[in-house]
Amino acid sequence: MPRFSIIVPCFKVQGFLRECLDSVLEQSYRDIEVIAVDDRSPDGCGAILDEYAARDDRVRVLHLPENAGLGRARNAGMPLAGGEYLFFLDSDDTLTPGALGAMADRLDEAGDPDVLVFDYARTYWWGGTRRNALAHVLAEAADGTFTAVERPEILDLLMVVWNKAYRRDFVEGNGFTFPPGYYEDTPWTFPVMLSAERIATLDRICLDYRQRRQGNILSTTSRKHFDVHDQYERVFAFVGSRPALASWRPYLHRKMGEHCLDILAKPDRLPPPDKGEFFRRTAELFARHKPAGEPVPAELRVLEGGYAAYRIKRKAGQAGRELARRGSQVRRAAGGPVRRGPDALHRRRPLDPDLVLYSAFSHRGVLGDPGAVYEKAREIAPRLRGVWVVRDEETAARLPEGVEHVLLDSPAYRRVSARAGFFVNNVNWPGTLVKRPGSVHIHTHQGTPLKYMAADLLRRPGARHGVDVPQMLRRADRWDYSLVANPHSELVWERAYPCHFTSVRSGSPRNDVLVKAGTHGDAGAGPAVRARLGIPAGHTVVLYAPTRRDYVRGGHADRLDLARFAADLGAGHTLVVRLHPSLATGPARGLGLADLHRRGVLVDATDEPRVEDVMLASDVLVTDYSALMFDYANLDRPIVVHADDWPAYTASRGAYFDITADAPGHVSRTYRELAWLLASGGWRDEESARLRAGFRERFCAYDDGRAAERVVRRLLLGEEFPERAALPKVPGPAGARDLLASK
């Protein structure tokens, strides 16, 4: 008996069908059967299915004598299924690599629940990807099993059939089947989820939900959308047949009203002449099933009036949104919000030479170089008032105790930004911020550049997609000082940002803790971070920090099988993964990382606020082309560069030198080479130490553990404090020696 019976109904999808089947049959987990149902498709679907069945005995094809529709095609496949779990996969969608193995592991872990709910991502015809916005619901329910009563938020997820696996005995025991018509998932999913006694979740993107440009049934204008009323009648009939589910009637009543109004509001669902009839039938259904004594939510009260009143209210809402949109356009055209009165008054008041405004990583908290400068200023210059700009209340709540802050674009922000004498940031300030004469802007950057930046992106149209380089340079015109950690950075920043600033050979303030640990053997926060992350004492910690890819839409590329890598490291090792910040909230973590972290296979340290602490907690860094390697070199700990796609990376983004030729340690170009380096101990041999010493000489030239003090004393207090002298060797770019000519 296979673990999974995957039922794939097919109708007019010949352009997508091979990709769908390949995504299933090429999974590393093979204990499956595929029941492919040809729903009398008029194109080549039937022949494609027969072709796959001929070469893979796990595929069984059922050709229906006439078109039955999606729901009934699924029904036709169910009697042929012999697997322990049923999984209904639409034939234009695809499984993500490793999905079935992760599902099987979670089912084993949960003790074979009735239903397993997993995550998905929408993939758009133009190449974009967007993760399910409610993925946190799956993460919050990741332990054990539960019922819908215990976790009703599980019903807020998209009520579809294909983001779940169902225990076949549970389905057959309850007699669940699909009805005919559109919205056939509704009278399947609600009864299944309300009846299940044991539900488990998997916080992993297992399916890519294709958003087709055209051909999507639910985006087809048709009277068939009236089927939604019959589908909800079936849901209410099911609940009525089971007294134990009576308490769900108010919830289902509200869901039905919201669903039907959403269909009515969509411009491409109903023929315009039929919208009035759809509203009236919805209102009748809403009134017929209204639970006695239950109040009607404000947004659904429109169903208690007539269609004319609904149209008036909807047009009023549209008019309000249009006015807001036009106002936003006017403000953008003017360069930002139009402000009068108080802001102008603030700018007429004298600057406060003791007020320092800080921000880091687009207003995400006390982090990076600005954070290190702030902490040192509190220590040696308490008269300075440091205020942090944060993006929202949630970020503010995470600030350390005693940190003064303002919310971006709030009246308080405008007040302090008009009077601050100093501005410290590692990202450009918003374009609306007016630089007053006498104010000092200190830009810290975010590390040593390997890939092309700013003006150098003008020769890389793919890499600068979505980046307004001229606007970036206009904002950089406000810089007075640019902090640099080495001669290479000094040359790059002066070329990439052709603006009027002064380069300060300060070193990187955030690296002070790394320099001290590397020079004096001070572990810093390393042991505490290890304990917080649950890393066993005595383990060798391998930090894997991949960067984003400009040749992949969205920036994420799976370069390593993380589960395999963790297993190959063997006993006594812990794999810690730190994604690039730009990937932290996208689909990357849902493609297995979050689930592997939950299962204890590895540690996901992407959310650790201070990357310096994560570096201190590690014994070796494995990275591709992340700028983290330049900071990590200050620790004088081994670094391995995994450069399996270096030609593609440089072709798309561009690089200032060849990191594979001037590496901080050994370079692997295949996974086999990487695994051998870690297994053999080659990652910490004499050659590794020799390469690292040369790299440190070039790229840690100004880092001496006193960078933050240097910035505070020289730039904020105006005291004499020497720069680090440049080393005699100025690095030149490998393979592009004319690029870094000093201006």
XYZ file of C-alpha atoms in Angstrom:
743
model
C 0.000 0.000 0.000
C 1.613 3.311 -1.054
C 1.776 6.167 1.405
C 0.170 8.675 -0.983
C -2.430 8.342 -3.712
C -2.110 11.510 -5.769
C -5.252 12.170 -7.818
C -4.689 14.494 -10.786
C -7.790 15.482 -12.824
C -6.892 16.823 -16.279
C -8.819 19.026 -18.681
C -7.296 21.350 -21.283
C -3.941 21.719 -19.511
C -1.566 20.104 -22.008
C 0.798 23.084 -21.742
C 1.256 22.556 -17.994
C 0.659 18.833 -17.530
C 4.206 17.573 -18.078
C 5.596 20.048 -15.564
C 2.965 18.952 -13.054
C 3.664 15.229 -13.471
C 7.432 15.716 -13.457
C 7.201 17.606 -10.179
C 5.528 14.526 -8.652
C 7.457 11.692 -10.237
C 10.879 13.301 -9.739
C 10.392 13.658 -5.984
C 12.996 11.856 -3.895
C 10.123 10.285 -1.936
C 8.806 7.472 -4.158
C 6.207 5.578 -2.121
C 3.335 6.966 -4.163
C 0.820 6.201 -6.871
C -0.605 8.712 -9.318
C -4.231 8.393 -10.397
C -4.468 10.617 -13.469
C -8.016 11.278 -14.643
C -8.489 12.410 -18.234
C -11.748 14.353 -17.985
C -12.459 13.885 -21.685
C -9.958 16.623 -22.450
C -10.169 17.783 -26.083
C -6.431 18.522 -26.305
C -3.422 16.237 -25.910
C -3.793 15.554 -22.173
C -4.902 11.953 -22.659
C -1.914 11.081 -24.846
C 0.502 12.741 -22.406
C -0.964 10.721 -19.523
C -0.659 7.472 -21.471
C 2.954 8.322 -22.289
C 3.811 8.791 -18.608
C 1.951 5.627 -17.595
C 3.924 3.633 -20.168
C 7.248 4.601 -18.662
C 6.401 4.772 -14.936
C 4.354 2.004 -13.339
C 3.338 4.325 -10.511
C 1.028 6.155 -12.925
C -2.455 4.856 -13.639
C -4.693 6.611 -16.153
C -8.477 6.742 -16.165
C -10.099 8.090 -19.349
C -13.656 9.308 -18.659
C -16.198 8.710 -21.447
C -17.535 12.278 -21.150
C -16.558 15.494 -19.441
C -17.618 15.364 -15.804
C -16.096 18.511 -14.325
C -13.360 18.922 -11.752
C -15.211 17.604 -8.706
C -16.628 14.498 -10.347
C -13.281 13.744 -12.010
C -11.762 13.645 -8.539
C -14.582 11.381 -7.401
C -13.857 9.041 -10.306
C -10.249 8.702 -9.222
C -10.919 7.987 -5.545
C -12.143 4.340 -5.909
C -8.879 3.519 -7.699
C -6.741 4.896 -4.886
C -5.059 2.419 -2.568
C -2.783 4.752 -0.660
C -2.956 5.588 3.003
C -3.417 9.280 2.179
C -5.271 11.051 -0.609
C -3.781 14.145 -2.157
C -5.648 16.051 -4.878
C -3.272 17.928 -7.168
C -4.596 20.255 -9.849
C -2.885 19.536 -13.151
C -1.564 23.061 -13.706
C 0.091 23.235 -10.270
C 3.402 21.700 -9.209
C 4.994 20.248 -6.102
C 8.116 21.872 -4.720
C 11.270 19.709 -4.450
C 11.211 17.529 -1.345
C 7.541 18.228 -0.631
C 6.341 14.617 -0.405
C 9.221 13.603 1.843
C 8.467 16.492 4.191
C 4.755 15.588 4.208
C 5.542 11.943 4.957
C 7.849 12.923 7.805
C 5.216 15.186 9.336
C 2.532 12.494 9.079
C 4.816 10.030 10.851
C 5.633 12.597 13.505
C 1.948 13.430 14.092
C 0.867 9.790 14.249
C -1.218 9.711 11.049
C -3.722 12.548 11.569
C -7.008 12.768 9.667
C -5.840 15.840 7.742
C -2.455 17.436 7.109
C -2.570 21.112 6.061
C 0.558 22.446 4.343
C 1.674 25.727 2.870
C 1.741 26.939 -0.724
C 2.969 29.878 -2.798
C 1.235 31.625 -5.664
C 3.373 31.637 -8.793
C 2.370 34.184 -11.408
C 2.560 33.843 -15.179
C 4.991 36.779 -15.327
C 7.425 35.042 -12.954
C 6.558 36.475 -9.550
C 6.065 34.382 -6.425
C 4.072 35.238 -3.302
C 3.797 33.089 -0.204
C 0.491 32.432 1.521
C -0.068 35.491 3.708
C -1.450 33.330 6.548
C 1.523 30.977 6.770
C 1.954 31.989 10.407
C -1.212 30.027 11.236
C 0.576 26.838 10.188
C 3.693 27.729 12.158
C 1.715 28.484 15.319
C 0.016 25.069 15.147
C 3.144 23.126 14.210
C 3.244 20.902 17.310
C 0.913 17.965 17.823
C -2.610 17.706 16.443
C -5.842 19.582 17.107
C -9.471 20.049 16.024
C -11.061 23.050 14.328
C -12.743 23.892 17.628
C -9.366 24.082 19.345
C -7.812 26.176 16.576
C -10.597 27.862 14.559
C -8.043 30.085 12.829
C -7.169 27.085 10.643
C -10.397 27.812 8.747
C -9.113 31.261 7.808
C -6.729 29.597 5.366
C -7.732 29.298 1.746
C -10.598 26.799 1.704
C -9.341 24.630 -1.132
C -8.761 20.909 -1.461
C -5.189 20.917 -2.782
C -3.331 22.302 0.266
C -4.136 19.242 2.339
C -3.549 15.487 2.494
C -6.396 13.307 3.793
C -6.281 9.929 5.519
C -8.168 7.678 3.123
C -9.965 5.713 5.850
C -11.218 9.008 7.292
C -12.549 10.153 3.915
C -14.211 6.840 3.109
C -15.651 6.453 6.612
C -17.414 9.806 6.340
C -18.450 9.350 2.707
C -16.934 12.638 1.578
C -17.297 13.330 -2.151
C -17.181 16.333 -4.446
C -20.369 17.889 -5.861
C -20.722 19.098 -9.448
C -20.296 22.725 -10.421
C -18.018 25.622 -9.592
C -16.691 26.122 -6.035
C -16.750 22.362 -5.471
C -14.011 22.723 -2.845
C -16.385 24.532 -0.462
C -18.729 21.618 0.417
C -15.721 19.306 0.653
C -13.366 21.387 2.768
C -15.721 22.711 5.425
C -17.232 19.279 6.243
C -13.788 17.655 6.231
C -12.185 20.238 8.504
C -15.129 20.390 10.910
C -15.298 16.595 11.153
C -11.591 15.886 11.564
C -10.633 14.829 15.072
C -6.900 15.167 14.458
C -5.510 17.932 12.215
C -1.784 18.562 11.778
C 0.047 21.344 9.967
C 3.283 21.552 8.019
C 4.888 24.987 7.846
C 6.506 24.336 4.490
C 5.690 25.407 0.937
C 4.827 22.110 -0.704
C 2.903 23.387 -3.713
C 3.245 26.152 -6.269
C -0.257 27.416 -7.065
C -0.099 28.625 -10.661
C -1.855 31.930 -11.358
C -2.607 31.633 -15.050
C -2.863 34.708 -17.222
C -6.047 33.315 -18.691
C -7.940 30.047 -18.618
C -8.539 30.051 -14.859
C -12.092 28.792 -14.316
C -12.823 31.135 -11.420
C -11.733 34.138 -13.508
C -14.095 33.233 -16.347
C -17.151 35.457 -16.710
C -20.136 33.119 -16.492
C -23.444 32.420 -14.769
C -21.797 29.284 -13.414
C -20.632 31.390 -10.484
C -24.220 31.106 -9.243
C -23.181 27.547 -8.243
C -21.709 28.985 -5.057
C -25.208 29.247 -3.583
C -25.896 25.529 -4.057
C -22.484 24.695 -2.609
C -23.227 26.566 0.609
C -26.652 24.912 0.783
C -24.762 21.612 0.828
C -22.524 22.877 3.634
C -25.512 23.929 5.750
C -27.240 20.608 5.020
C -24.162 18.728 6.237
C -23.988 20.759 9.438
C -27.718 20.254 9.924
C -27.269 16.496 9.705
C -24.723 16.529 12.525
C -26.059 18.174 15.694
C -22.579 18.285 17.204
C -21.628 20.852 14.563
C -24.540 23.237 15.199
C -22.302 25.775 16.923
C -20.521 26.391 13.604
C -23.625 27.830 11.923
C -22.893 31.518 12.779
C -19.344 31.183 11.495
C -20.443 29.515 8.248
C -23.218 32.081 7.807
C -20.679 34.897 7.966
C -18.236 33.072 5.659
C -20.969 32.493 3.100
C -21.933 36.179 3.063
C -18.312 37.300 2.716
C -17.613 34.772 -0.049
C -20.639 35.702 -2.131
C -20.038 39.444 -1.794
C -16.441 38.892 -2.851
C -17.600 37.103 -6.006
C -20.049 39.916 -6.720
C -17.323 42.550 -6.320
C -14.934 40.848 -8.738
C -15.138 42.553 -12.155
C -14.501 39.363 -14.151
C -16.810 36.825 -12.504
C -20.456 37.616 -13.290
C -22.024 38.986 -16.472
C -23.107 42.575 -15.618
C -26.807 41.960 -16.386
C -26.831 39.062 -13.879
C -25.290 40.834 -10.908
C -28.616 42.034 -9.525
C -30.015 38.502 -9.584
C -26.860 37.175 -7.894
C -27.219 39.751 -5.118
C -30.885 38.860 -4.559
C -30.173 35.130 -4.396
C -27.322 35.762 -1.980
C -29.571 37.901 0.218
C -32.233 35.167 0.237
C -29.651 32.532 1.193
C -28.264 34.832 3.870
C -31.708 35.408 5.375
C -32.697 31.740 5.169
C -29.723 30.524 7.170
C -29.371 33.415 9.615
C -28.956 31.922 13.118
C -31.578 33.165 15.549
C -30.351 35.847 17.897
C -27.010 36.338 16.151
C -26.031 39.926 15.231
C -25.129 40.630 11.619
C -21.554 41.964 11.131
C -21.509 45.568 9.910
C -19.865 44.661 6.579
C -22.659 42.158 5.806
C -25.653 44.344 6.694
C -25.800 45.393 3.058
C -27.352 41.959 2.395
C -30.364 43.006 4.460
C -31.118 45.824 2.007
C -31.725 45.960 -1.718
C -29.382 45.764 -4.668
C -29.745 49.505 -5.370
C -28.522 50.339 -1.862
C -25.613 47.929 -2.309
C -24.563 49.648 -5.549
C -24.747 53.119 -3.982
C -22.605 52.037 -1.052
C -20.106 50.307 -3.294
C -19.797 53.310 -5.635
C -19.235 55.574 -2.639
C -16.432 53.308 -1.450
C -14.875 53.265 -4.912
C -15.031 57.056 -5.118
C -13.286 57.379 -1.759
C -10.535 55.010 -2.811
C -10.072 56.890 -6.092
C -9.705 60.206 -4.256
C -7.119 58.650 -1.961
C -5.268 57.215 -4.968
C -5.170 60.572 -6.757
C -4.013 62.298 -3.601
C -1.212 59.783 -3.307
C -0.198 60.434 -6.924
C -0.084 64.161 -6.303
C 2.075 63.692 -3.219
C 4.455 61.389 -5.078
C 4.731 63.866 -7.957
C 5.601 66.574 -5.460
C 8.352 64.412 -3.988
C 6.509 63.243 -0.911
C 3.796 64.275 1.524
C 2.799 67.915 1.264
C 3.461 69.444 4.641
C 2.961 72.953 5.920
C 2.905 74.772 9.177
C 4.600 72.842 11.995
C 7.346 71.308 9.820
C 8.390 74.688 8.484
C 8.397 76.054 12.024
C 10.656 73.214 13.209
C 13.110 73.908 10.398
C 13.328 77.571 11.411
C 14.476 76.594 14.893
C 18.229 76.088 15.440
C 19.783 72.638 15.051
C 20.384 70.654 18.199
C 24.099 69.683 18.131
C 23.495 66.978 20.754
C 20.624 65.274 18.915
C 21.607 62.217 16.834
C 19.014 60.474 14.675
C 19.725 56.800 13.966
C 18.274 54.210 11.624
C 19.390 50.813 10.333
C 18.205 48.372 7.674
C 15.188 50.464 6.631
C 14.158 51.346 10.189
C 14.248 47.826 11.662
C 15.823 48.576 15.034
C 19.106 49.044 16.891
C 21.270 47.046 14.501
C 24.434 47.032 12.422
C 26.971 49.855 12.352
C 24.493 52.528 13.508
C 23.640 50.326 16.493
C 27.310 49.967 17.436
C 27.859 53.742 17.153
C 24.768 54.383 19.296
C 25.925 52.022 22.046
C 29.402 53.556 22.122
C 27.953 57.078 22.208
C 25.830 56.150 25.230
C 28.985 54.900 26.920
C 31.437 57.727 26.243
C 29.200 60.690 25.340
C 26.053 60.484 27.494
C 25.202 64.108 26.733
C 24.304 63.089 23.195
C 20.613 62.296 22.780
C 20.202 59.310 20.453
C 16.777 58.780 18.858
C 15.962 55.800 16.633
C 13.589 55.883 13.669
C 11.542 52.670 13.450
C 9.042 51.649 10.836
C 6.068 50.550 12.975
C 4.781 49.844 16.484
C 5.724 46.170 16.235
C 9.359 47.086 15.638
C 9.220 49.624 18.444
C 8.006 46.956 20.861
C 11.159 44.917 20.185
C 13.576 47.746 20.984
C 15.795 47.340 24.055
C 14.547 49.006 27.195
C 15.335 52.697 27.436
C 15.824 53.328 23.716
C 14.119 56.541 22.633
C 12.377 56.197 19.285
C 9.968 57.792 16.829
C 7.820 56.163 14.168
C 8.725 56.908 10.559
C 6.718 59.786 9.079
C 5.023 60.570 12.401
C 4.824 64.154 13.761
C 7.539 63.223 16.265
C 9.776 61.993 13.431
C 9.299 65.190 11.472
C 10.056 67.227 14.593
C 13.352 65.504 15.448
C 14.479 65.131 11.834
C 14.071 68.884 11.356
C 16.346 69.680 14.303
C 18.861 66.817 14.549
C 22.489 67.807 14.235
C 23.610 64.311 13.178
C 22.118 61.488 11.115
C 23.579 57.958 11.185
C 22.192 55.311 8.828
C 23.270 52.295 6.756
C 20.440 52.821 4.236
C 19.503 56.067 2.529
C 17.048 58.237 4.405
C 13.627 58.803 2.757
C 13.606 61.294 -0.085
C 11.255 63.560 1.872
C 13.890 64.270 4.537
C 15.278 67.768 4.017
C 18.979 68.151 4.832
C 19.445 71.426 6.666
C 22.688 73.378 6.372
C 24.946 72.441 9.251
C 23.492 68.975 9.817
C 25.915 66.067 9.403
C 24.955 62.846 7.630
C 27.109 59.772 8.343
C 26.577 56.779 6.075
C 27.924 53.460 7.342
C 27.004 51.135 4.442
C 26.233 47.459 5.079
C 29.601 45.811 4.620
C 32.364 45.398 2.081
C 31.041 45.247 -1.498
C 31.713 42.252 -3.713
C 28.815 42.686 -6.130
C 28.172 45.827 -8.196
C 26.467 48.660 -6.350
C 24.646 51.916 -7.143
C 25.983 53.631 -10.299
C 27.838 50.502 -11.360
C 24.432 48.806 -11.718
C 23.732 50.991 -14.735
C 25.673 48.468 -16.802
C 23.591 45.598 -15.381
C 19.939 46.229 -16.372
C 18.744 42.935 -14.892
C 20.349 43.559 -11.510
C 19.016 47.106 -11.275
C 15.433 46.025 -11.982
C 13.248 47.972 -9.583
C 16.187 50.157 -8.463
C 16.024 53.872 -9.256
C 19.753 54.615 -9.438
C 19.411 58.386 -10.088
C 17.121 58.728 -7.071
C 19.552 56.654 -4.993
C 22.359 59.043 -5.909
C 20.235 62.123 -5.183
C 19.689 60.789 -1.674
C 23.393 60.000 -1.334
C 24.139 63.647 -2.144
C 23.176 64.328 1.492
C 26.089 62.261 2.840
C 28.910 64.126 4.552
C 30.908 61.065 5.607
C 31.191 57.532 4.242
C 32.690 54.943 6.596
C 35.064 52.406 5.057
C 36.663 49.249 6.437
C 39.415 48.783 3.850
C 41.010 50.425 0.798
C 38.846 48.308 -1.519
C 35.626 49.699 -0.039
C 36.966 53.247 -0.215
C 37.566 52.954 -3.936
C 34.268 51.213 -4.630
C 32.086 53.667 -2.717
C 33.726 56.668 -4.349
C 33.098 55.147 -7.755
C 29.616 53.717 -7.138
C 28.390 56.890 -5.390
C 29.826 59.842 -7.345
C 28.768 62.348 -4.682
C 30.482 64.952 -2.504
C 31.309 63.074 0.705
C 34.476 62.389 2.660
C 35.631 58.800 3.129
C 36.556 58.022 6.732
C 38.951 55.139 7.311
C 37.155 54.164 10.479
C 36.646 50.427 10.159
C 33.180 48.908 10.607
C 31.748 49.698 14.056
C 29.655 46.527 14.162
C 32.853 44.500 13.671
C 34.479 45.746 16.873
C 33.132 42.736 18.766
C 34.454 40.386 16.072
C 37.907 41.949 16.112
C 38.137 41.590 19.877
C 37.019 37.967 19.680
C 39.488 37.202 16.905
C 42.403 39.003 18.531
C 41.888 38.120 22.181
C 39.915 34.883 21.905
C 36.914 36.596 23.507
C 33.815 34.508 22.712
C 31.557 37.494 23.372
C 27.899 36.583 23.098
C 28.682 33.280 21.325
C 27.973 30.863 24.221
C 24.769 32.682 25.167
C 23.532 32.568 21.576
C 24.376 28.864 21.334
C 22.371 28.203 24.488
C 19.426 30.276 23.248
C 19.420 28.450 19.916
C 19.545 25.050 21.628
C 22.954 24.062 20.235
C 24.480 21.246 22.303
C 27.674 22.029 24.173
C 30.797 20.911 22.349
C 29.227 20.869 18.882
C 31.061 22.260 15.890
C 28.772 24.959 14.517
C 28.683 25.396 10.734
C 27.109 28.711 9.726
C 25.637 28.663 6.224
C 24.859 32.173 4.930
C 23.746 32.274 1.280
C 23.118 35.533 -0.535
C 20.362 36.448 -3.002
C 20.554 35.837 -6.746
C 19.673 38.487 -9.304
C 19.166 35.905 -12.034
C 16.231 34.379 -10.125
C 13.015 36.330 -9.698
C 12.521 36.904 -6.016
C 16.214 36.366 -5.318
C 16.040 32.884 -3.769
C 17.787 29.888 -5.318
C 18.084 26.504 -3.620
C 21.803 25.839 -4.015
C 22.018 23.153 -1.308
C 19.795 20.371 -0.022
C 19.901 21.577 3.579
C 18.611 18.319 5.085
C 21.310 16.359 3.275
C 23.985 18.873 4.232
C 23.004 18.686 7.917
C 23.040 14.880 7.786
C 26.396 14.752 5.999
C 27.993 16.941 8.655
C 27.429 14.042 11.037
C 27.277 13.718 14.808
C 28.774 16.485 16.870
C 27.905 19.175 14.323
C 25.065 21.706 14.137
C 24.111 23.463 10.915
C 22.958 27.061 11.444
C 21.342 28.840 8.469
C 21.172 32.606 8.099
C 19.296 33.831 5.010
C 19.973 37.160 3.349
C 17.716 39.822 4.978
C 15.905 40.445 1.693
C 14.778 36.787 1.670
C 13.702 36.589 5.307
C 10.004 37.307 4.692
C 9.636 35.695 1.264
C 8.987 32.103 0.230
C 12.566 30.955 0.912
C 11.939 29.878 4.496
C 8.754 28.089 3.545
C 10.570 25.823 1.106
C 11.728 23.518 3.885
C 13.900 25.710 6.135
C 11.206 26.476 8.710
C 10.138 22.832 8.885
C 13.723 21.569 9.224
C 14.227 24.040 12.064
C 11.058 22.864 13.799
C 12.182 19.240 13.526
C 15.613 20.005 14.954
C 17.473 19.056 11.764
C 19.138 22.477 11.700
C 18.849 25.912 13.303
C 17.254 28.788 11.384
C 18.965 31.922 12.742
C 17.541 34.288 10.142
C 15.512 36.140 12.762
C 18.380 36.588 15.207
C 18.549 40.393 15.418
C 22.361 40.700 15.622
C 24.230 38.819 12.932
C 27.454 39.479 14.852
C 26.189 37.217 17.652
C 25.438 34.436 15.164
C 28.948 34.714 13.774
C 30.434 34.582 17.273
C 28.454 31.397 17.959
C 29.898 29.590 14.919
C 33.142 27.744 14.214
C 33.194 27.980 10.416
C 31.356 30.010 7.787
C 30.086 28.431 4.579
C 28.836 31.056 2.165
C 28.604 31.765 -1.504
C 29.066 35.456 -2.225
C 27.645 37.068 0.904
C 29.413 40.181 2.193
C 29.265 38.474 5.573
C 32.580 36.804 4.730
C 34.429 40.133 4.959
C 33.134 40.699 8.485
C 33.653 37.070 9.498
C 37.308 37.260 8.506
C 37.886 39.471 11.564
C 37.245 36.415 13.733
C 40.130 34.587 12.054
C 37.969 31.474 11.822
C 37.748 29.236 8.733
C 35.621 30.249 5.738
C 34.546 28.050 2.828
C 33.219 29.669 -0.356
C 30.677 27.519 -2.211
C 30.802 28.951 -5.736
C 28.799 26.479 -7.801
C 27.155 29.237 -9.887
C 29.825 31.939 -9.930
C 29.661 32.499 -13.726
C 25.886 32.988 -13.638
C 26.121 35.214 -10.573
C 28.738 37.509 -12.071
C 27.009 37.620 -15.448
C 23.782 38.827 -13.866
C 25.012 41.083 -11.049
C 28.665 41.816 -11.741
C 31.504 41.612 -9.203
C 34.423 43.887 -8.352
C 36.860 40.979 -8.177
C 36.901 37.206 -8.557
C 36.206 35.782 -5.107
C 37.118 32.298 -6.328
C 40.643 33.504 -7.163
C 41.100 35.688 -4.064
C 39.139 33.618 -1.573
C 39.249 33.713 2.242
C 39.522 29.920 2.324
C 38.877 26.846 0.260
C 36.458 27.077 -2.672
C 33.997 24.322 -3.579
C 32.274 24.220 -6.944
C 30.058 21.180 -6.397
C 28.203 19.811 -3.414
C 30.499 16.795 -3.433
C 33.520 19.059 -3.016
C 31.824 20.968 -0.212
C 30.862 17.803 1.665
C 34.404 16.445 1.297
C 35.934 19.652 2.673
C 33.752 19.482 5.775
C 34.132 15.719 6.275
C 37.888 15.585 5.734
C 38.760 18.527 7.942
C 40.218 20.372 4.968
C 38.182 23.424 5.896
C 40.657 24.183 8.712
C 43.993 23.034 7.265
C 47.147 25.102 6.789
C 46.134 26.194 3.297
C 42.866 27.521 4.684
C 44.767 29.544 7.278
C 47.155 30.909 4.631
C 44.309 32.035 2.369
C 42.476 33.606 5.290
C 45.565 35.570 6.356
C 45.908 37.121 2.904
C 42.204 37.948 2.799
C 42.349 39.593 6.242
C 45.302 41.716 5.160
C 43.306 43.052 2.226
C 39.831 43.453 3.662
C 40.212 43.982 7.422
C 42.785 46.767 7.086
C 40.943 49.420 9.117
C 39.142 47.147 11.592
C 40.988 47.435 14.899
C 38.183 47.056 17.443
C 37.862 50.830 17.984
C 35.778 51.824 14.951
C 32.693 52.869 16.926
C 34.799 54.970 19.294
C 36.560 56.552 16.306
C 33.222 57.581 14.771
C 31.846 58.978 18.030
C 34.962 60.951 18.947
C 35.899 62.256 15.495
C 32.526 62.783 13.844
C 30.039 63.337 16.670
C 32.256 65.041 19.253
C 34.826 66.643 16.932
C 37.783 65.298 18.924
C 41.151 64.253 17.563
C 41.261 60.503 17.039
C 43.561 58.941 14.456
C 42.349 56.966 11.480
C 43.825 53.578 10.783
C 46.622 54.075 8.290
C 46.149 52.302 4.989
C 48.268 49.232 4.413
C 50.715 49.602 1.541
C 48.937 46.943 -0.551
C 45.837 48.320 -2.266
C 43.774 45.451 -3.718
C 42.935 45.513 -7.367
C 39.994 43.703 -8.937
C 40.706 40.312 -10.460
C 39.577 40.167 -14.050
C 38.419 43.817 -14.137
C 41.486 45.830 -13.232
C 40.244 49.116 -14.706
C 37.073 49.161 -12.631
C 38.434 50.494 -9.355
C 40.606 53.277 -10.636
C 40.375 55.972 -7.964
C 38.473 59.010 -9.098
